[in-house]
Short mmCIF file of C-alpha atoms and ligand atoms in Angstrom, two decimals:
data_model
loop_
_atom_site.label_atom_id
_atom_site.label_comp_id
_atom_site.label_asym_id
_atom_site.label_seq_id
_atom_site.Cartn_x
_atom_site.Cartn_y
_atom_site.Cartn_z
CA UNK B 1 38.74 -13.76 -2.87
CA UNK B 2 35.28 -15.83 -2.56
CA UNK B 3 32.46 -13.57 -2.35
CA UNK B 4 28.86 -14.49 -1.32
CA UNK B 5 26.08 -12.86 -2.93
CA UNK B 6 21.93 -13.49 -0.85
CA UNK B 7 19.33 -13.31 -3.56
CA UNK B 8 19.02 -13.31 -6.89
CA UNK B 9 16.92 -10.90 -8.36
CA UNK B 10 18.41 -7.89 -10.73
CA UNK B 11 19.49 -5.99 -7.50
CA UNK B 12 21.66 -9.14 -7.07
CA UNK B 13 22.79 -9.50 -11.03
CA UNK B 14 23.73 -6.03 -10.46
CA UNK B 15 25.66 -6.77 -7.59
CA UNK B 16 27.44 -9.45 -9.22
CA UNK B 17 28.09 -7.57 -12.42
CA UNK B 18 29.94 -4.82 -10.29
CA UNK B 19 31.85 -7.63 -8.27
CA UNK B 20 32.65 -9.43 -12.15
CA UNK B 21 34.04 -5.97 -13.16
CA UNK B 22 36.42 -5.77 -9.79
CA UNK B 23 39.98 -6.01 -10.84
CA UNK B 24 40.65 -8.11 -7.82
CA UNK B 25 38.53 -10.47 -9.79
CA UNK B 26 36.82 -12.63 -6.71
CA UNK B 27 35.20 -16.02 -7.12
CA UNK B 28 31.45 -15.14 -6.83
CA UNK B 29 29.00 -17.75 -5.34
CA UNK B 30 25.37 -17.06 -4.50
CA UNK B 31 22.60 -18.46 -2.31
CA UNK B 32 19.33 -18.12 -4.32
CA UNK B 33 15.70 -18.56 -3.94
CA UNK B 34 15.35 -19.08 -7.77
CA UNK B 35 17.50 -20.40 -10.61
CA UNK B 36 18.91 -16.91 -11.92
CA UNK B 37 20.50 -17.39 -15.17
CA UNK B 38 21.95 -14.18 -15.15
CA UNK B 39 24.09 -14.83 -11.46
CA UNK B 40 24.44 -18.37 -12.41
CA UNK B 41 27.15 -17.58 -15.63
CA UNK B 42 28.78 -14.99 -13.31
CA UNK B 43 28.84 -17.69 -9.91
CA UNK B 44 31.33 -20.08 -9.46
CA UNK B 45 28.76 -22.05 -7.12
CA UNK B 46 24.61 -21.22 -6.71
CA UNK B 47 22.73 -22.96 -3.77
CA UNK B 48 18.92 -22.43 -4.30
CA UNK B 49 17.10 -23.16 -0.79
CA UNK B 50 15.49 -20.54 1.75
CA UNK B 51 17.74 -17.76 2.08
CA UNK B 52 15.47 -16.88 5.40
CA UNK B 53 17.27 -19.92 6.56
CA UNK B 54 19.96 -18.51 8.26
CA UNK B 55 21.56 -21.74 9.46
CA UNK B 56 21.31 -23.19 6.41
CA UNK B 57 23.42 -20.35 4.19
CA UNK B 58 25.92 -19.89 6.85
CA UNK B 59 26.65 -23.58 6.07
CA UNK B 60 26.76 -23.06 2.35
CA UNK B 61 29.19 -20.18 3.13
CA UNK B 62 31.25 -22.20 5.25
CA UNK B 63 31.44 -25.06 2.96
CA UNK B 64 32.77 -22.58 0.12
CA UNK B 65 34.77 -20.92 2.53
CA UNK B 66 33.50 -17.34 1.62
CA UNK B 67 35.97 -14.50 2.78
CA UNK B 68 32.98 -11.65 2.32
CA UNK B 69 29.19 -11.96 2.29
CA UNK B 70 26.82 -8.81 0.73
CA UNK B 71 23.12 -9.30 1.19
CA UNK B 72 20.79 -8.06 -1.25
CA UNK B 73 17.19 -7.93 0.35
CA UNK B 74 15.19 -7.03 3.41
CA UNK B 75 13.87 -10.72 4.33
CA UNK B 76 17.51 -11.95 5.37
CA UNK B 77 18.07 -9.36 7.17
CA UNK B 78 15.15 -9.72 9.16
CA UNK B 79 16.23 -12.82 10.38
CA UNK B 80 19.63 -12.24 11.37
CA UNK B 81 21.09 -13.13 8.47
CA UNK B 82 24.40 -10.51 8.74
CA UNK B 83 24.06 -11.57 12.70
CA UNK B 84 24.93 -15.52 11.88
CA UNK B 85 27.77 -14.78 9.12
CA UNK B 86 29.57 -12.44 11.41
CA UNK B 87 29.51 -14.91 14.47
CA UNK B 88 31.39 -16.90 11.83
CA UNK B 89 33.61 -14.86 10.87
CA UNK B 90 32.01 -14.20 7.52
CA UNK B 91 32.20 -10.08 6.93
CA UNK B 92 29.05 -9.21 5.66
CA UNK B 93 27.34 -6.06 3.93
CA UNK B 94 24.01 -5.94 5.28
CA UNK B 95 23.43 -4.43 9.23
CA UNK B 96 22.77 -7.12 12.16
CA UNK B 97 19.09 -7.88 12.79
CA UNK B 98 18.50 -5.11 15.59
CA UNK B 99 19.77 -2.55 13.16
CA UNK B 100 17.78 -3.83 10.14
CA UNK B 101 14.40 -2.53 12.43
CA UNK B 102 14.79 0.85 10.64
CA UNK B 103 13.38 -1.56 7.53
CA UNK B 104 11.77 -4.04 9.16
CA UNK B 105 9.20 -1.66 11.73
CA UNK B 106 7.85 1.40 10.42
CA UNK B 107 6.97 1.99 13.84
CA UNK B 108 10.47 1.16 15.17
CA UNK B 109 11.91 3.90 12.82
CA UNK B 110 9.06 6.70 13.29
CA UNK B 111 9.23 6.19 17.57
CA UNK B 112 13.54 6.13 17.38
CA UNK B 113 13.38 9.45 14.84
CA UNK B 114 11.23 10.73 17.67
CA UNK B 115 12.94 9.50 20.50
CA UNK B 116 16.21 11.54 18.89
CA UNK B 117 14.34 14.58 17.52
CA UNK B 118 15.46 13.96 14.27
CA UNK B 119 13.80 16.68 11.77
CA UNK B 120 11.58 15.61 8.99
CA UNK B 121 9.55 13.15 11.13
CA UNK B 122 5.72 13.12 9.96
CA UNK B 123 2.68 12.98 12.13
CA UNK B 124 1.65 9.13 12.99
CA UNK B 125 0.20 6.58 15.02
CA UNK B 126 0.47 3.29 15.19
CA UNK B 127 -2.57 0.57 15.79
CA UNK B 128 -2.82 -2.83 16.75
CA UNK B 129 -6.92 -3.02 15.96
CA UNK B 130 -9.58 -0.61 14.82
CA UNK B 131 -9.50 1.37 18.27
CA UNK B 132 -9.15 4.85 17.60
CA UNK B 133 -8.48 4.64 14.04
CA UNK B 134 -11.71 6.27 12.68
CA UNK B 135 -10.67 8.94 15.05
CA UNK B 136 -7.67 9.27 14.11
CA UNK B 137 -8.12 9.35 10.07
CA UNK B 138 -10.41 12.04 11.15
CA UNK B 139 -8.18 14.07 12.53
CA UNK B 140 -5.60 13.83 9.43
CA UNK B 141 -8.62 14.38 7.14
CA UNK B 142 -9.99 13.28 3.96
CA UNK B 143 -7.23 12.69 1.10
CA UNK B 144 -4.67 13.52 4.10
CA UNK B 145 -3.59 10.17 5.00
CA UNK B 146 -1.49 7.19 4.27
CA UNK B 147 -2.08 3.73 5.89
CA UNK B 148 0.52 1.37 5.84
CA UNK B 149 0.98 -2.77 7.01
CA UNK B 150 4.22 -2.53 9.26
CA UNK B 151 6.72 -5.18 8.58
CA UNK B 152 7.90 -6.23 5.64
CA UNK B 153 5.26 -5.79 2.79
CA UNK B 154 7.66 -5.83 -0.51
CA UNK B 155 6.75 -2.40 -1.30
CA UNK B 156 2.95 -3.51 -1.39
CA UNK B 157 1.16 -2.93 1.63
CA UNK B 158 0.74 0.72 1.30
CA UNK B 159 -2.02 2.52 0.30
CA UNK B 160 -2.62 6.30 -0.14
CA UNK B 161 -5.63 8.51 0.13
CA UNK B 162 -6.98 9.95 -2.73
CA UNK B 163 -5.13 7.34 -4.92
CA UNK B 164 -6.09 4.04 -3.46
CA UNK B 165 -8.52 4.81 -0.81
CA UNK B 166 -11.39 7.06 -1.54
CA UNK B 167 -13.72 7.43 1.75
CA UNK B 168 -13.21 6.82 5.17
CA UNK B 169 -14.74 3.45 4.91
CA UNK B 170 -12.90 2.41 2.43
CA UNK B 171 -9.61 3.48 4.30
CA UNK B 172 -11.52 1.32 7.22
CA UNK B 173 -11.85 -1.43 5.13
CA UNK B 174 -8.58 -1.56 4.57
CA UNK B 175 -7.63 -1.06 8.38
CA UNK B 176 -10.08 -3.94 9.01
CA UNK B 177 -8.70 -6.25 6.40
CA UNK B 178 -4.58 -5.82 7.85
CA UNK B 179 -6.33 -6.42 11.36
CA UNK B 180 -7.98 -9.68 10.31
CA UNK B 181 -4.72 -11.01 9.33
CA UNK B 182 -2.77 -10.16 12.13
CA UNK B 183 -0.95 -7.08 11.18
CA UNK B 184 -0.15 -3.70 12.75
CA UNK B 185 -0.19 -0.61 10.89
CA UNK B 186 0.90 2.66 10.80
CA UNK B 187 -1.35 5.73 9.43
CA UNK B 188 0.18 8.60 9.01
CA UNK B 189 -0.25 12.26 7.15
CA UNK B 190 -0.16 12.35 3.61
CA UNK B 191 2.72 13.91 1.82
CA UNK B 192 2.82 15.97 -1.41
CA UNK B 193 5.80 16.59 -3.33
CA UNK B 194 8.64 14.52 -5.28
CA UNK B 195 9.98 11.37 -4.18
CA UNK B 196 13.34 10.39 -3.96
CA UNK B 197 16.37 7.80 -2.98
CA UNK B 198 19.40 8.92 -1.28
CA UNK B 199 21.39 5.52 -0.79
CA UNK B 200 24.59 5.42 0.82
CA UNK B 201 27.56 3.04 1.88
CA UNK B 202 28.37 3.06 5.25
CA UNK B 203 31.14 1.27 7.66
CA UNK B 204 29.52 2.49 11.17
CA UNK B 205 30.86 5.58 11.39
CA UNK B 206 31.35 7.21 7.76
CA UNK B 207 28.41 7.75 5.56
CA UNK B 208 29.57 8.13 1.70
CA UNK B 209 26.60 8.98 -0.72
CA UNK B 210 25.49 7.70 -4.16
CA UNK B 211 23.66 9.64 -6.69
CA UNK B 212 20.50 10.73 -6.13
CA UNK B 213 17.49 8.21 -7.97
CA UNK B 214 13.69 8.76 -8.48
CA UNK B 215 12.29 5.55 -8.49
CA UNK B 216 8.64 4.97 -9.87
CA UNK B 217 6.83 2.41 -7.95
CA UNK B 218 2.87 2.93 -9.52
CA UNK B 219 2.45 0.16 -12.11
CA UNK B 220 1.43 2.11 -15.17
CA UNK B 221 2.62 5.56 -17.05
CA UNK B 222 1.30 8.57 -15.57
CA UNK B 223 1.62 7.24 -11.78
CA UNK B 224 -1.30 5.29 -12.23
CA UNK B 225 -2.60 2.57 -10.80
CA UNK B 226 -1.04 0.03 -7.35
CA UNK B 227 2.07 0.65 -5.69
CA UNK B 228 4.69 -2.37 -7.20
CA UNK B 229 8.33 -3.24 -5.87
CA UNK B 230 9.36 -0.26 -8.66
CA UNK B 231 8.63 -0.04 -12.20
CA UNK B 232 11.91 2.09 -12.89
CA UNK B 233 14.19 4.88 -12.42
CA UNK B 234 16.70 7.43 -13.56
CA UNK B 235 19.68 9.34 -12.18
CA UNK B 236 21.24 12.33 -13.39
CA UNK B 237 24.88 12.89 -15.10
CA UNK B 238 25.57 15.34 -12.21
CA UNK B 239 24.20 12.96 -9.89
CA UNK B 240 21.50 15.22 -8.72
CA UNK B 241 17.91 15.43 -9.41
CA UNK B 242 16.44 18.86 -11.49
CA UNK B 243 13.66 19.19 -8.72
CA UNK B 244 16.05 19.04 -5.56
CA UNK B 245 17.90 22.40 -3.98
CA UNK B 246 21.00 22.09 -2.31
CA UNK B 247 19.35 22.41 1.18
CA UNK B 248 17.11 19.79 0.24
CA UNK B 249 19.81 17.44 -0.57
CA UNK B 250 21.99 18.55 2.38
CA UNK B 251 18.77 17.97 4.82
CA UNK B 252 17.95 14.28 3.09
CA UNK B 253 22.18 13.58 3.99
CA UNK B 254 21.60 15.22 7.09
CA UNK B 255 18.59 12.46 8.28
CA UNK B 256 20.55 9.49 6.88
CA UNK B 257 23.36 10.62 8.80
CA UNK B 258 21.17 10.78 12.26
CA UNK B 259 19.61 7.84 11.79
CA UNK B 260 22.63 6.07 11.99
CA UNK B 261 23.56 8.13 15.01
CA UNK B 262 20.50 7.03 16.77
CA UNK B 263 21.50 3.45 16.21
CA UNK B 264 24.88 3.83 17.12
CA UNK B 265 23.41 5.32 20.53
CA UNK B 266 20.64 3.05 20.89
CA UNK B 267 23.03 -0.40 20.16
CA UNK B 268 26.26 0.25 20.45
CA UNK B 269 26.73 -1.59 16.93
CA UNK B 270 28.40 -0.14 13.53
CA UNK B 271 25.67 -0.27 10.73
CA UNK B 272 27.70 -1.57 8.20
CA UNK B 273 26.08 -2.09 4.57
CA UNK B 274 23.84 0.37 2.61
CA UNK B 275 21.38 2.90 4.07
CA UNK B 276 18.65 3.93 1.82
CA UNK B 277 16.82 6.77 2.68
CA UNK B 278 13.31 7.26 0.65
CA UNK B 279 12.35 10.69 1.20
CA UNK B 280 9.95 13.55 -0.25
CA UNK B 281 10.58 16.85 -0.94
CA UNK B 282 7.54 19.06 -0.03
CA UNK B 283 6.34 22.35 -0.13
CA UNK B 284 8.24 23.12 3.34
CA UNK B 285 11.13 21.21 3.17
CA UNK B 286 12.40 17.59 2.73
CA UNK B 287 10.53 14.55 4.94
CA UNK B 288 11.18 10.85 5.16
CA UNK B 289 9.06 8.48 3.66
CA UNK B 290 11.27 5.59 4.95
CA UNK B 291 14.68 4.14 5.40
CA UNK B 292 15.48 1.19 3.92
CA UNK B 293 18.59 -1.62 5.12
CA UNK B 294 19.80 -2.20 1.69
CA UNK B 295 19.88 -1.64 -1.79
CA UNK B 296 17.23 -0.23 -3.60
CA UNK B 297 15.40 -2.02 -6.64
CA UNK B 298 16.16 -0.65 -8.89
CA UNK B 299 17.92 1.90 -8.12
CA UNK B 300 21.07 -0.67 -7.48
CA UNK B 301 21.03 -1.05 -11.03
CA UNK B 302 21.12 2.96 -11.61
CA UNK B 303 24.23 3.76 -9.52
CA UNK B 304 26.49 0.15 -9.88
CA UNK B 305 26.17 0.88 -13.68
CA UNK B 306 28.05 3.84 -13.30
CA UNK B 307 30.51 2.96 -10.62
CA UNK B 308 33.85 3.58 -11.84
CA UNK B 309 35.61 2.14 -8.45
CA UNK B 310 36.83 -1.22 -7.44
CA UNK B 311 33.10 -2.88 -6.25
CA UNK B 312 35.06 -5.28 -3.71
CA UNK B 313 37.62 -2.54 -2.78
CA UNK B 314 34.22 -0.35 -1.04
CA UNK B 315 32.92 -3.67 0.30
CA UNK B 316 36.64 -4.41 1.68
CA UNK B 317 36.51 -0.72 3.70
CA UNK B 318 33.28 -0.57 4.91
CA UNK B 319 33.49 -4.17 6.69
CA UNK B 320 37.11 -2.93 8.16
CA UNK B 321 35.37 0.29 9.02
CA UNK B 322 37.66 2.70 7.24
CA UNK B 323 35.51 3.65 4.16
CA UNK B 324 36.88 6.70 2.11
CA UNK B 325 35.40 9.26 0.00
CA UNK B 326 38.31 8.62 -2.21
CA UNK B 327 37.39 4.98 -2.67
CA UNK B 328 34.04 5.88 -4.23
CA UNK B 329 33.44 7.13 -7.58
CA UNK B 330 30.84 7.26 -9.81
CA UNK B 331 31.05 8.33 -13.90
CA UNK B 332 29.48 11.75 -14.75
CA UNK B 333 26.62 9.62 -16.72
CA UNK B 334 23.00 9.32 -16.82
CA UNK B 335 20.80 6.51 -16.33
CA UNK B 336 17.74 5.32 -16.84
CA UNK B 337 16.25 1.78 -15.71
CA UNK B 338 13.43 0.17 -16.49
CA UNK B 339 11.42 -2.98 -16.01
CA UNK B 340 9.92 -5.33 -17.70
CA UNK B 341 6.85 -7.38 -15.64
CA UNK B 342 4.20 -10.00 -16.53
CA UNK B 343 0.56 -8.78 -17.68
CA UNK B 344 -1.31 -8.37 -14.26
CA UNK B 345 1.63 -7.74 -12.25
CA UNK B 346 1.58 -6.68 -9.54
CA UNK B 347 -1.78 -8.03 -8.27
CA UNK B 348 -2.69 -11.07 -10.71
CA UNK B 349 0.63 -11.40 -12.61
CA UNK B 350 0.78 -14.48 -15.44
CA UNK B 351 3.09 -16.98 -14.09
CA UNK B 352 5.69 -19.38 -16.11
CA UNK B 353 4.73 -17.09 -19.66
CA UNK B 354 7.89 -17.47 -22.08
CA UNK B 355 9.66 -14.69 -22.57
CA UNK B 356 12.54 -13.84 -25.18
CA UNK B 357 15.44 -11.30 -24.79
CA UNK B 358 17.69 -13.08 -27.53
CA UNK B 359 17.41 -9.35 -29.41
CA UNK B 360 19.18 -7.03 -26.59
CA UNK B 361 21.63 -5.69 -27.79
CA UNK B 362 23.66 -4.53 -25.08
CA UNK B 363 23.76 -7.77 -22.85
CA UNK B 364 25.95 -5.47 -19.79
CA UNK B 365 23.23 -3.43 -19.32
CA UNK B 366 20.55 -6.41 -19.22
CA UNK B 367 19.26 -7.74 -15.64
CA UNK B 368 17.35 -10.78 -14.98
CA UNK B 369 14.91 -10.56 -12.02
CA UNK B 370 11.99 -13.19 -11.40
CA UNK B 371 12.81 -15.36 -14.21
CA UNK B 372 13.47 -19.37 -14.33
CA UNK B 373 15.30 -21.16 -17.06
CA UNK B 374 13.89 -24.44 -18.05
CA UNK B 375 14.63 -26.80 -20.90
CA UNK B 376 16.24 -23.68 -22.76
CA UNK B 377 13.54 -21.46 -22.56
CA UNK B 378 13.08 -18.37 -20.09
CA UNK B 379 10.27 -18.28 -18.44
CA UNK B 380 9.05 -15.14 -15.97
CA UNK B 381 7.57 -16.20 -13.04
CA UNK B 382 5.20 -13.91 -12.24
CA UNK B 383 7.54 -10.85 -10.53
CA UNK B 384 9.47 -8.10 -12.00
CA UNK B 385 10.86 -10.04 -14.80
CA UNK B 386 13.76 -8.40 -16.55
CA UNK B 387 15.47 -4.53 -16.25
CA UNK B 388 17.40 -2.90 -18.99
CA UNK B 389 19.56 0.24 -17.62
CA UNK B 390 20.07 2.60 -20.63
CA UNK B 391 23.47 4.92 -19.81
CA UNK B 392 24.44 7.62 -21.74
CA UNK B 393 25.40 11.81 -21.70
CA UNK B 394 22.39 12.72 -20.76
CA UNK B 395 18.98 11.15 -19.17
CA UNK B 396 17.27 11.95 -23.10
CA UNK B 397 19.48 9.92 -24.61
CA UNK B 398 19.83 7.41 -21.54
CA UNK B 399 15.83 6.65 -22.00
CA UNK B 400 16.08 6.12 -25.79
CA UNK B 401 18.79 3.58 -24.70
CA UNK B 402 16.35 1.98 -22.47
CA UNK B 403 13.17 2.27 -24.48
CA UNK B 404 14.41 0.60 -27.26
CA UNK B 405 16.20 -1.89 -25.83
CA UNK B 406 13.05 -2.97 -23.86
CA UNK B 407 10.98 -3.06 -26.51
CA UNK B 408 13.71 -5.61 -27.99
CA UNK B 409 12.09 -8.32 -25.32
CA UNK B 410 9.65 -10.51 -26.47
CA UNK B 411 6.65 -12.08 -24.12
CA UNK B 412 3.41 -10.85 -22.54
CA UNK B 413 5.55 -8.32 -20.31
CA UNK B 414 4.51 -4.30 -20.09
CA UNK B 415 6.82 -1.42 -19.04
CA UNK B 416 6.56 2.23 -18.30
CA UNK B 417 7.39 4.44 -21.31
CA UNK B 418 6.99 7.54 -19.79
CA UNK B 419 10.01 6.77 -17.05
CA UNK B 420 13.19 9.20 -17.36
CA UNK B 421 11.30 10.90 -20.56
CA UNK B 422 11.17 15.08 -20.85
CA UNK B 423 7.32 14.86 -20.41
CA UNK B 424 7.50 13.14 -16.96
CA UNK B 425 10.41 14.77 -15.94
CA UNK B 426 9.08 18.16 -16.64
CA UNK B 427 5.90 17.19 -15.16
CA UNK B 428 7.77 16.67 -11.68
CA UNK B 429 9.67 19.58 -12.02
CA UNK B 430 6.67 21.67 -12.34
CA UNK B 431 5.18 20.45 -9.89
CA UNK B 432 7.83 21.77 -7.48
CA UNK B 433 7.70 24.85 -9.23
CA UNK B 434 4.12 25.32 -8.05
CA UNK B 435 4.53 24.02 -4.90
CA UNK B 436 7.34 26.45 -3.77
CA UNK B 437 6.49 29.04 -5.95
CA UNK B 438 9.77 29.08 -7.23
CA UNK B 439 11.94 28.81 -10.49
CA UNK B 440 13.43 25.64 -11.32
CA UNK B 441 15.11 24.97 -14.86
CA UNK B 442 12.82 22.61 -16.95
CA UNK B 443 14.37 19.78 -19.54
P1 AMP J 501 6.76 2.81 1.20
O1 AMP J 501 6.53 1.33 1.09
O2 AMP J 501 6.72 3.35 2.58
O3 AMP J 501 7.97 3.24 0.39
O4 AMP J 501 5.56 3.49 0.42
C1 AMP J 501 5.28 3.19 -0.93
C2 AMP J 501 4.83 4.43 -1.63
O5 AMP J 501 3.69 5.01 -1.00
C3 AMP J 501 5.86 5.54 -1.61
O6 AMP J 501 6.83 5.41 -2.59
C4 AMP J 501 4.98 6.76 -1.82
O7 AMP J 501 4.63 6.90 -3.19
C5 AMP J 501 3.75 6.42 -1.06
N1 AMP J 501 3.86 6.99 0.30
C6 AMP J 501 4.36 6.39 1.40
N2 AMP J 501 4.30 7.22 2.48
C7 AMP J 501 3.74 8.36 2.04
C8 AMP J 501 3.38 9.59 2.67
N3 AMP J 501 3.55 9.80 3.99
N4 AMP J 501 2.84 10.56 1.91
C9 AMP J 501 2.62 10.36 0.59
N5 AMP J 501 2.91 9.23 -0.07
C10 AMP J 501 3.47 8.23 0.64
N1 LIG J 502 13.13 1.01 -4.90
C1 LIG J 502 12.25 0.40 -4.01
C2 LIG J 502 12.87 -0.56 -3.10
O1 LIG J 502 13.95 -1.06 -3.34
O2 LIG J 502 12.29 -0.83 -2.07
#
């Protein structure tokens, strides 16, 4: 079987690891914006080109005749990416342009969670220009707001009160400078709790979940500093996360599942791919931060590690629309991810800086991202670089996996080395604790 892989960061090695591991071991080809070495060994054929181009990659996928087609991010999407393969008769994981809007619009997603009373739906607006926005921020108060560029941002057009904006005209500033170039925005109320990803696969019609992930997208330990695509994350052995309650997790499966109610209703269309829901669990209950069209990054690299199934088999069902619980199964381990980026990242990363990973030790667990090979050496080109995923009993031991095998790579890269450690995880927990003024069972 020849399958197609769009992309080619470590969502996308991930993606072809798990497809590499299939026993129906397919051909794997990939259409690339950059030269991964990583996808390259594992690809019988790599196109580099536009992969916004959707033209263009349907041709490549043509010429190599490719039987099934799984898209890794957003920007594809966007364009109609899973739209042009199917018209070919190219399956494709990924949902069709008009079903993508729940990642594409913030404000498509907050006015069709409205439009279908869907719990969990936060107070917004959404502007065009600086009318009414002072107002507005008003109204949601000092530290109570969030302000967001709609469309597609990579994770980096967000910026929270209290963290990144500190006064109204700051926050106004901000407004101002998304207005000058031509963005909307969304602001909406500020939301305090613990984060997390609920991704699952889905064939139209049934929804079968993944274990839970808590991603950390700040740059530095602590939660510090500017929002970045994610710096890492961890998952649980029981696939749950210490901080969540069973309603909490029921109510997060609940709002994927009516999301993709509302855009069964709305287009008559099966969403077949992943659904990522990003949500928070608060003081009252659990909310949603966003959905998302696709895999996370990286907390792909969290759940295919652990996937004990047939990769291709899941892809096979949910593009024939008869996806099974049965067909999904994931190892009682935990993981822990983390990245590697380039001094600076995310807002004035190094670019081209050599980097070494010669001394990683456990090479199935390694993930290239935004790196380029040239004349032997690997060179990081400014993004998330490289991601180790550290598996093991436990998330303890799963971090000292991770830790040391990141600090086995060699360049002027940081990490987080506080992600999936007791300290942090504690931390979150006990923040919960406080918040609900209830019990939970620390590390
Ligand atoms: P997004 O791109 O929507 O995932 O937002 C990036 C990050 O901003 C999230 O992971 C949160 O940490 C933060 N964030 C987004 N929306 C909210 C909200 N309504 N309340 C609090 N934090 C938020
Ligand atoms: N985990 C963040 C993202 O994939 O958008």
């Amino acid at each position: 079987m020849k399958i197609l892989i769009v992309g080619s960061g470590a969502r996308e090695h991930a993606l072809a690891k798990a497809l590499h591991r299939s026993p129906q071991q397919p051909e794997i080809y990939c259409c690339a914006s950059s030269n991964n070495p990583g996808i390259r060994n594992l690809a019988k054929g790599y196109w580099i080109g536009d992969i916004c181009q959707v033209e263009a990659v349907s041709k490549q996928a043509r010429q190599w005749q490719i039987e099934l087609a799984i898209i890794g991010p957003e920007a594809p999407l966007e364009q109609g990416l899973a739209d042009e393969l199917w018209a070919h008769a190219i399956p494709t994981i990924g949902p069709k342009k008009k079903l993508a809007q729940i990642e594409t619009s913030k404000a498509f997603t907050r006015n069709l969670l409205k439009k279908y009373h869907v719990k969990g739906s936060l107070e917004y607006r959404v502007f065009q220009g600086m009318a009414d926005v002072q107002e507005f921020l008003q109204h949601l108060g000092h530290d109570g707001y969030v302000i967001k560029a709609d469309g597609l941002m990579g994770g980096k057009g967000v910026k929270v009160a209290g963290e990144h904006l500190h006064s109204f005209q700051e926050a106004l500033q901000f407004c101002q400078e998304l207005t000058d170039l031509g963005h909307s925005f969304v602001i909406e109320e500020k939301l305090v709790g613990q984060e997390f990803s609920f991704l699952c696969f889905s064939d139209g019609t049934h929804l079968v979940p993944m274990p839970l992930v808590q991603d950390h997208k700040r740059a530095f330990d602590g939660d510090k500093g500017p929002n970045t695509g994610g710096m890492g994350s961890y998952s649980f052995a029981n696939h749950r996360l210490p901080f969540l309650s069973d309603t909490d997790i029921a109510s997060a499966f609940h709002m994927n599942e009516s999301i993709i109610d509302a855009l069964t209703a709305e287009y008559r269309e099966p969403y077949i791919g992943i659904l990522y829901g990003s949500f928070i669990a608060t003081k009252s209950g659990v909310q949603l931060i966003e959905f998302n069209a696709r895999f996370g990054d990286p907390e792909a690299l969290n759940v295919l590690a652990i996937l004990e199934s047939d990769f291709v088999r899941i892809c096979q069902q949910m593009v024939t629309g008869d996806l099974s619980h049965e067909a999904v199964r994931f190892a009682n381990l935990a993981t822990v991810c983390k990245y590697a980026v380039p001094q600076g990242y995310p807002d004035e990363p190094q670019k081209n800086v050599e980097i070494t990973i010669d001394a990683v030790q456990n090479r199935e667990q390694l993930y290239l991202a935004a790196v380029n090979e040239e004349d032997g050496k690997l060179l990081a080109t400014g993004s998330r670089a490289v991601a180790v995923v550290g598996v093991a009993d436990n998330i303890l031991a799963a971090e000292k996996i991770a830790e040391a095998e990141i600090q086995r790579i060699q360049g002027p890269l940081f990490h987080r080395q506080d992600i999936g450690t007791r300290e942090l995880i504690n931390r979150r927990i006990h923040q919960m604790q406080e918040l609900r003024q209830r019990d939970y069972r620390l590390l």
